[in-house]
Phi, psi and omega in degrees: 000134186264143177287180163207162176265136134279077188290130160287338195253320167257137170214130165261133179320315170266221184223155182275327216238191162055218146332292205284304221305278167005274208296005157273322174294344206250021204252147196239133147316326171301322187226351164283335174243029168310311215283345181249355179262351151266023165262342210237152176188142206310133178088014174296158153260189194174129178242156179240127197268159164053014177321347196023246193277358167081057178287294217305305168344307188259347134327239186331333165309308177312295182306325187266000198283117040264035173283170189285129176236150176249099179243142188240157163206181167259003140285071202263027163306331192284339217274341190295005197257329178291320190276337176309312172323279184313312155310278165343318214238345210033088142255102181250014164262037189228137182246169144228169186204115163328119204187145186245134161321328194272348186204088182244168208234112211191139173267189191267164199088004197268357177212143171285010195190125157233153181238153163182125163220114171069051184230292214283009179263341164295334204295164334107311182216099190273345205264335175283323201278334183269344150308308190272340156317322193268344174303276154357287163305126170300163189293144187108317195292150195254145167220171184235146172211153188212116204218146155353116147234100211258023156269012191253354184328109166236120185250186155194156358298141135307071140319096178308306174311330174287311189271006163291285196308285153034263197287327171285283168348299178280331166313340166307295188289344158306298161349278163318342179124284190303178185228099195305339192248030188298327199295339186287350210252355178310335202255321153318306187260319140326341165301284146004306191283322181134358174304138158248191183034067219263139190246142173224163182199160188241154163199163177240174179292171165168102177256155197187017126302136164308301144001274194305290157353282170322276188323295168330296121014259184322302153325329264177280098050306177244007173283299206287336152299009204268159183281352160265048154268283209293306171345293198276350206268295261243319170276003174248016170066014186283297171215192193246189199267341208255008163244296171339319225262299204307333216274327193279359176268296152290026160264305172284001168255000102022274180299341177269350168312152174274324179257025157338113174189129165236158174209158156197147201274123154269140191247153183201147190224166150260056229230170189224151166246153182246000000 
């Protein structure tokens, strides 16, 4: 039976299964932690937060290896596709584990390397979670984070109903507690938290292939039926289900446009504890 954390403070925005799985599973350490991948070298030890199915995870398990690498989440249905991975690839220095960011259970000081990629912008207290993260790192130790900024949204064709739908997605996540446009703001709260030499930079998400389009499309399309979608969209009057509906019938006529394109900017930091 697989377990879960029941958070009282958290809901997450997106979805565990399916789709959203799919298209998480195909994420690379190459290109979701390049900004982070000239800090980390072999025998770090190294947690990974939100890893969901943990591709990225065992990507960096490779790069730090024979250091430890731990990737946690609060869902671990996901985790079976990172160990199939991880067989697969004889990566054998990876654990995964069921875990809540805010009370993970590690003492402090345990890792020369930490990751959260597209996890702290979901949070409700992004300044506890990352506290408790800087705790964790030995003096010296680096951590990285990539996190969303969903004002940087650029398509075509210009679809109004896509840019409704959109725009309801990050009211989700507001909703939920998070902060869709959290990523300009990394470097200001790392600071904060007490992380120095904090560096930050940006690069983006984007498709722009028929192919790629399509996934997308499709991706979007069924992120916004999921019933923790619809649930906030319907008690907060943003929209009915039968606009709902319209909006995932354009997403998938969208993806099939021939002149198709989205980007949206991942913001990304860097920081050190001394």
């Amino acid at each position: 039976m697989n377990q879960k954390i029941n958070s009282e403070t958290e809901r997450y925005s997106g979805a565990y299964g399916g789709i959203t799985l799919n298209s998480f599973s195909e994420r690379k350490a190459s290109k979701e932690a390049e900004f982070f991948l000239p800090y980390l070298s072999p025998q770090m030890e190294l947690l990974d937060c939100g890893c969901g199915p943990g591709t990225i995870t065992v990507d960096l398990a490779k790069i730090v290896a024979p250091g430890e690498v731990i990737g946690i989440d609060i869902e671990d249905s996901q985790f079976i596709i990172g160990q199939k991975k991880a067989r697969a690839e004889n990566v054998t220095n990876i654990k995964f584990k069921l875990a809540n960011i805010y009370q993970l259970p590690f003492a402090d000081n345990s890792f020369d390397a930490v990751f959260a990629h597209a996890v702290i912008y979901h949070l409700k207290y992004p300044h506890q979670a990352l506290k408790e993260l800087y705790s964790l790192l030995k003096p010296g130790g680096v951590l990285g984070i990539r996190d969303a900024a969903h004002d940087s949204n650029i398509f075509t064709p210009s679809i109004p109903i896509l840019k409704t739908a959109w725009d309801i997605l990050s009211r989700v996540v507001e909703v939920n507690g998070g902060n869709p446009f959290f990523g300009k703001y990394q470097r200001k709260i790392l600071q904060e938290v007490g992380f120095v030499n904090v560096k930050a930079s940006a690069s983006f998400d984007y498709v722009g292939t028929p192919e790629a389009t399509k996934k997308a499309g499709e991706f979007w399309a069924d992120l916004i039926l999921q019933n923790q979608v619809i649930d906030v969209v319907i008690k907060q009057n943003l929209a009915t289900k039968e606009e709902v509906e319209a909006m995932s019938i354009a997403f998938l006529e969208w993806g099939k446009h021939p002149d198709a394109f989205f980007a949206r900017a991942r913001c990304e930091a860097v920081g050190w504890k001394e």
